[in-house]
Amino acid sequence: MSATPITWFEIGTDRPEEAERFYGELFGWTFEEQGSTDGGSYRVTGAGGDTGIGGAVRAIDGASPNYAVFYAEVADVAETCRRAEESGGRVLVPARTAPSGLTLAHLLDPAGNQLGIFTPPPA
């Protein structure tokens, strides 16, 4: 089995403008609005340039805690969820498919750390 790459990250915050300013000043990242998700802004950055990964700042309403999570690209989200549970992890958000065709889920590792997995939309 080959290693699974980390290809995306997401920062969820109830203060998205502050997060964008912080990461912009700290790392030189720029952000572009990609539409809203669940009523909040979703602003994408090509933070990694040619050698790193991309990501986004998601505006959240403050009803849930702020977070930062990385996403691993996998061939089969449902199978990866099954294997995560066999390995002592837990499925936090079950697999779902976005209108774009992207399939994703959120997991908890055995220590309680959150991570995301996804399969890109079909080409």
Coordinates of N, CA and C in Angstrom, one line a residue:
M1 N 0.8 -1.2 0.0 CA 0.0 0.0 0.0 C 0.9 1.2 0.0
S2 N 0.6 2.2 -0.9 CA 1.4 3.4 -0.9 C 0.9 4.4 0.1
A3 N 1.8 5.4 0.5 CA 1.4 6.4 1.5 C 0.4 7.3 0.9
T4 N -0.6 7.7 1.8 CA -1.7 8.6 1.4 C -1.2 10.0 1.6
P5 N -1.3 10.9 0.6 CA -0.9 12.2 0.7 C -1.9 13.1 1.4
I6 N -1.3 14.1 2.2 CA -2.1 15.2 2.8 C -2.2 16.2 1.7
T7 N -3.4 16.5 1.2 CA -3.5 17.4 0.1 C -4.4 18.7 0.3
W8 N -4.9 18.8 1.5 CA -5.8 20.0 1.8 C -5.9 20.2 3.3
F9 N -6.1 21.5 3.6 CA -6.4 21.8 5.0 C -7.5 22.7 5.1
E10 N -8.2 22.8 6.3 CA -9.3 23.8 6.4 C -9.2 24.4 7.8
I11 N -9.4 25.6 7.9 CA -9.4 26.3 9.2 C -10.8 26.9 9.4
G12 N -11.5 26.4 10.4 CA -12.9 26.9 10.7 C -12.8 27.9 11.8
T13 N -13.4 29.0 11.6 CA -13.3 30.1 12.6 C -14.5 31.0 12.5
D14 N -14.9 31.5 13.7 CA -15.9 32.5 13.8 C -15.4 33.9 13.5
R15 N -14.1 34.0 13.2 CA -13.5 35.3 12.9 C -12.6 35.1 11.6
P16 N -13.3 34.8 10.5 CA -12.5 34.5 9.3 C -11.6 35.7 8.8
E17 N -12.1 36.9 8.9 CA -11.2 38.0 8.4 C -9.9 38.1 9.2
E18 N -10.0 37.8 10.5 CA -8.8 37.8 11.4 C -7.9 36.7 11.0
A19 N -8.5 35.5 10.8 CA -7.6 34.4 10.4 C -6.9 34.6 9.0
E20 N -7.6 35.2 8.1 CA -7.0 35.5 6.8 C -5.9 36.5 7.0
R21 N -6.1 37.5 7.8 CA -5.1 38.5 8.0 C -3.9 37.9 8.7
F22 N -4.1 37.1 9.7 CA -3.0 36.4 10.4 C -2.2 35.5 9.5
Y23 N -2.8 34.6 8.7 CA -2.1 33.7 7.9 C -1.5 34.5 6.7
G24 N -2.1 35.5 6.2 CA -1.6 36.3 5.1 C -0.3 37.0 5.6
E25 N -0.4 37.6 6.8 CA 0.8 38.3 7.3 C 1.9 37.4 7.7
L26 N 1.6 36.2 8.2 CA 2.6 35.3 8.7 C 3.2 34.5 7.6
F27 N 2.4 34.1 6.6 CA 3.0 33.2 5.5 C 2.8 33.8 4.1
G28 N 2.2 34.9 4.0 CA 2.1 35.5 2.6 C 0.9 34.9 1.8
W29 N 0.0 34.2 2.5 CA -1.1 33.6 1.8 C -2.1 34.6 1.4
T30 N -2.7 34.4 0.2 CA -3.8 35.2 -0.3 C -5.1 34.3 -0.4
F31 N -6.2 34.9 -0.3 CA -7.5 34.1 -0.3 C -8.4 34.6 -1.3
E32 N -9.2 33.6 -1.9 CA -10.2 34.0 -2.9 C -11.6 33.3 -2.5
E33 N -12.6 34.1 -2.5 CA -14.0 33.5 -2.2 C -14.4 32.4 -3.2
Q34 N -14.8 31.3 -2.6 CA -15.3 30.2 -3.5 C -16.7 29.9 -3.3
G35 N -17.5 30.8 -2.6 CA -18.9 30.6 -2.4 C -19.1 30.2 -0.9
S36 N -20.3 30.2 -0.5 CA -20.6 29.9 0.9 C -20.9 28.4 1.1
T37 N -20.7 27.9 2.3 CA -21.0 26.6 2.7 C -21.8 26.7 4.0
D38 N -22.9 26.1 4.1 CA -23.7 26.1 5.3 C -23.9 27.5 5.7
G39 N -24.1 28.4 4.8 CA -24.4 29.8 5.1 C -23.2 30.7 5.4
G40 N -22.0 30.1 5.4 CA -20.8 30.9 5.7 C -19.8 31.0 4.6
S41 N -18.9 31.9 4.6 CA -17.9 32.1 3.6 C -17.0 31.0 3.5
Y42 N -16.5 30.7 2.3 CA -15.4 29.6 2.1 C -14.4 30.3 1.2
R43 N -13.2 30.6 1.8 CA -12.2 31.3 1.0 C -11.0 30.5 0.9
V44 N -10.6 30.2 -0.3 CA -9.5 29.2 -0.6 C -8.2 29.9 -0.8
T45 N -7.1 29.2 -0.4 CA -5.8 29.7 -0.6 C -4.9 28.7 -1.3
G46 N -4.1 29.1 -2.2 CA -3.1 28.2 -2.8 C -1.8 28.2 -2.0
A47 N -2.0 28.1 -0.7 CA -0.9 28.4 0.3 C 0.4 27.6 0.0
G48 N 0.3 26.4 -0.5 CA 1.5 25.6 -0.7 C 2.2 25.9 -2.0
G49 N 1.7 26.8 -2.9 CA 2.4 27.1 -4.1 C 2.6 25.8 -4.9
D50 N 3.8 25.7 -5.5 CA 4.1 24.5 -6.3 C 4.5 23.3 -5.5
T51 N 4.9 23.5 -4.2 CA 5.5 22.4 -3.4 C 4.7 22.0 -2.3
G52 N 3.6 22.8 -1.9 CA 2.8 22.4 -0.7 C 1.4 22.1 -1.1
I53 N 0.5 22.3 -0.1 CA -0.9 21.9 -0.3 C -1.7 23.2 -0.2
G54 N -2.9 23.1 -0.7 CA -3.9 24.2 -0.6 C -4.8 24.1 0.5
G55 N -5.6 25.1 0.8 CA -6.5 25.0 1.9 C -7.5 26.1 1.9
A56 N -8.2 26.3 3.0 CA -9.3 27.3 3.0 C -9.6 27.8 4.4
V57 N -10.2 28.9 4.5 CA -10.7 29.4 5.8 C -12.2 29.3 5.6
R58 N -12.9 28.6 6.5 CA -14.4 28.5 6.5 C -14.9 29.3 7.7
A59 N -15.8 30.2 7.3 CA -16.5 31.0 8.4 C -17.5 30.1 9.1
I60 N -17.5 30.1 10.4 CA -18.5 29.3 11.2 C -19.2 30.3 12.1
D61 N -20.3 29.8 12.6 CA -21.2 30.8 13.4 C -20.8 30.9 14.9
G62 N -19.9 30.2 15.3 CA -19.5 30.3 16.8 C -20.2 29.3 17.6
A63 N -21.2 28.5 17.0 CA -21.9 27.5 17.8 C -21.1 26.3 18.0
S64 N -20.1 26.1 17.2 CA -19.1 25.0 17.4 C -17.7 25.6 17.6
P65 N -16.8 24.9 18.1 CA -15.5 25.4 18.4 C -14.7 25.7 17.1
N66 N -13.8 26.6 17.1 CA -12.9 26.8 16.0 C -12.0 25.6 15.8
Y67 N -11.4 25.4 14.6 CA -10.7 24.2 14.4 C -9.7 24.4 13.3
A68 N -8.7 23.5 13.2 CA -7.9 23.4 12.0 C -7.7 21.9 11.8
V69 N -7.9 21.5 10.5 CA -7.9 20.1 10.2 C -7.2 19.8 8.9
F70 N -6.5 18.7 8.8 CA -5.9 18.4 7.5 C -6.7 17.3 6.8
Y71 N -6.7 17.3 5.5 CA -7.4 16.3 4.7 C -6.4 15.4 3.9
A72 N -6.7 14.1 4.0 CA -5.9 13.2 3.2 C -6.8 12.7 2.0
E73 N -6.2 12.7 0.8 CA -6.9 12.2 -0.4 C -6.8 10.7 -0.4
V74 N -8.0 10.1 -0.5 CA -8.1 8.6 -0.5 C -8.8 8.1 -1.7
A75 N -8.7 6.8 -2.0 CA -9.4 6.3 -3.2 C -10.8 6.0 -2.9
D76 N -11.1 5.6 -1.6 CA -12.5 5.2 -1.2 C -12.8 5.7 0.2
V77 N -13.6 6.7 0.3 CA -13.9 7.3 1.6 C -14.6 6.3 2.6
A78 N -15.6 5.5 2.1 CA -16.3 4.6 2.9 C -15.3 3.5 3.4
E79 N -14.5 3.0 2.6 CA -13.5 1.9 3.0 C -12.5 2.5 4.0
T80 N -12.1 3.7 3.8 CA -11.2 4.4 4.7 C -11.8 4.6 6.1
C81 N -13.1 4.9 6.1 CA -13.8 5.1 7.4 C -13.9 3.7 8.1
R82 N -14.2 2.7 7.4 CA -14.2 1.3 7.9 C -12.9 0.9 8.6
R83 N -11.8 1.2 7.8 CA -10.4 0.9 8.3 C -10.1 1.7 9.5
A84 N -10.5 3.0 9.5 CA -10.2 3.8 10.7 C -10.8 3.3 11.9
E85 N -12.1 2.8 11.8 CA -12.8 2.2 13.0 C -12.1 0.9 13.4
E86 N -11.6 0.1 12.5 CA -10.9 -1.1 12.8 C -9.6 -0.8 13.6
S87 N -9.0 0.4 13.3 CA -7.7 0.8 13.8 C -7.9 1.5 15.1
G88 N -9.1 1.6 15.7 CA -9.3 2.3 17.0 C -9.8 3.7 16.8
G89 N -10.0 4.2 15.6 CA -10.5 5.6 15.4 C -12.0 5.5 15.4
R90 N -12.6 6.7 15.1 CA -14.1 6.8 15.1 C -14.5 7.7 13.9
V91 N -15.6 7.5 13.3 CA -16.2 8.3 12.3 C -16.9 9.4 13.0
L92 N -16.5 10.7 12.8 CA -17.1 11.8 13.5 C -18.2 12.4 12.6
V93 N -18.0 12.5 11.3 CA -19.0 13.0 10.3 C -19.0 11.9 9.2
P94 N -20.1 11.2 9.0 CA -20.1 10.1 8.0 C -19.9 10.7 6.6
A95 N -19.5 9.8 5.7 CA -19.2 10.1 4.3 C -20.4 10.8 3.7
R96 N -20.2 11.9 3.0 CA -21.2 12.6 2.3 C -20.6 13.1 1.0
T97 N -21.4 13.3 0.0 CA -21.0 13.7 -1.3 C -21.6 15.1 -1.6
A98 N -20.7 16.1 -1.9 CA -21.1 17.4 -2.2 C -21.7 17.5 -3.6
P99 N -22.4 18.6 -3.9 CA -23.0 18.7 -5.3 C -21.9 18.6 -6.4
S100 N -20.7 19.0 -6.0 CA -19.6 19.0 -7.0 C -19.1 17.5 -7.3
G101 N -19.5 16.6 -6.5 CA -19.1 15.2 -6.6 C -18.0 14.8 -5.7
L102 N -17.4 15.7 -4.9 CA -16.4 15.5 -3.9 C -17.0 14.7 -2.8
T103 N -16.4 13.6 -2.4 CA -16.9 12.8 -1.2 C -15.9 13.0 -0.1
L104 N -16.5 13.3 1.1 CA -15.6 13.5 2.3 C -16.2 13.0 3.6
A105 N -15.4 12.8 4.6 CA -15.8 12.4 5.9 C -14.8 13.0 6.9
H106 N -15.2 13.1 8.2 CA -14.3 13.5 9.2 C -14.2 12.3 10.2
L107 N -12.9 12.1 10.6 CA -12.6 11.0 11.6 C -12.0 11.6 12.8
L108 N -12.0 10.7 13.9 CA -11.2 11.0 15.1 C -10.2 9.9 15.2
D109 N -8.9 10.3 15.5 CA -7.9 9.2 15.7 C -8.1 8.7 17.1
P110 N -7.4 7.7 17.6 CA -7.6 7.1 18.9 C -7.3 8.1 20.0
A111 N -6.5 9.2 19.8 CA -6.3 10.2 20.8 C -7.3 11.3 20.8
G112 N -8.3 11.3 19.8 CA -9.3 12.3 19.8 C -9.0 13.4 18.8
N113 N -7.9 13.4 18.0 CA -7.6 14.4 17.0 C -8.5 14.2 15.8
Q114 N -9.0 15.3 15.3 CA -9.8 15.3 14.1 C -9.0 15.3 12.8
L115 N -9.4 14.6 11.8 CA -8.8 14.6 10.5 C -9.9 14.4 9.5
G116 N -9.6 14.9 8.2 CA -10.6 14.7 7.2 C -10.0 13.8 6.1
I117 N -10.9 13.1 5.4 CA -10.5 12.3 4.2 C -11.5 12.7 3.1
F118 N -11.0 12.6 1.8 CA -11.8 13.0 0.7 C -11.4 12.2 -0.5
T119 N -12.3 12.1 -1.4 CA -12.1 11.6 -2.8 C -12.6 12.7 -3.7
P120 N -11.7 13.2 -4.7 CA -12.1 14.3 -5.6 C -13.3 13.9 -6.4
P121 N -14.0 14.9 -7.0 CA -15.0 14.5 -8.0 C -14.5 13.8 -9.2
P122 N -15.3 13.0 -9.8 CA -14.9 12.2 -11.0 C -14.5 13.2 -12.0
A123 N -13.5 12.9 -12.8 CA -12.9 13.8 -13.9 C -13.9 13.9 -15.0

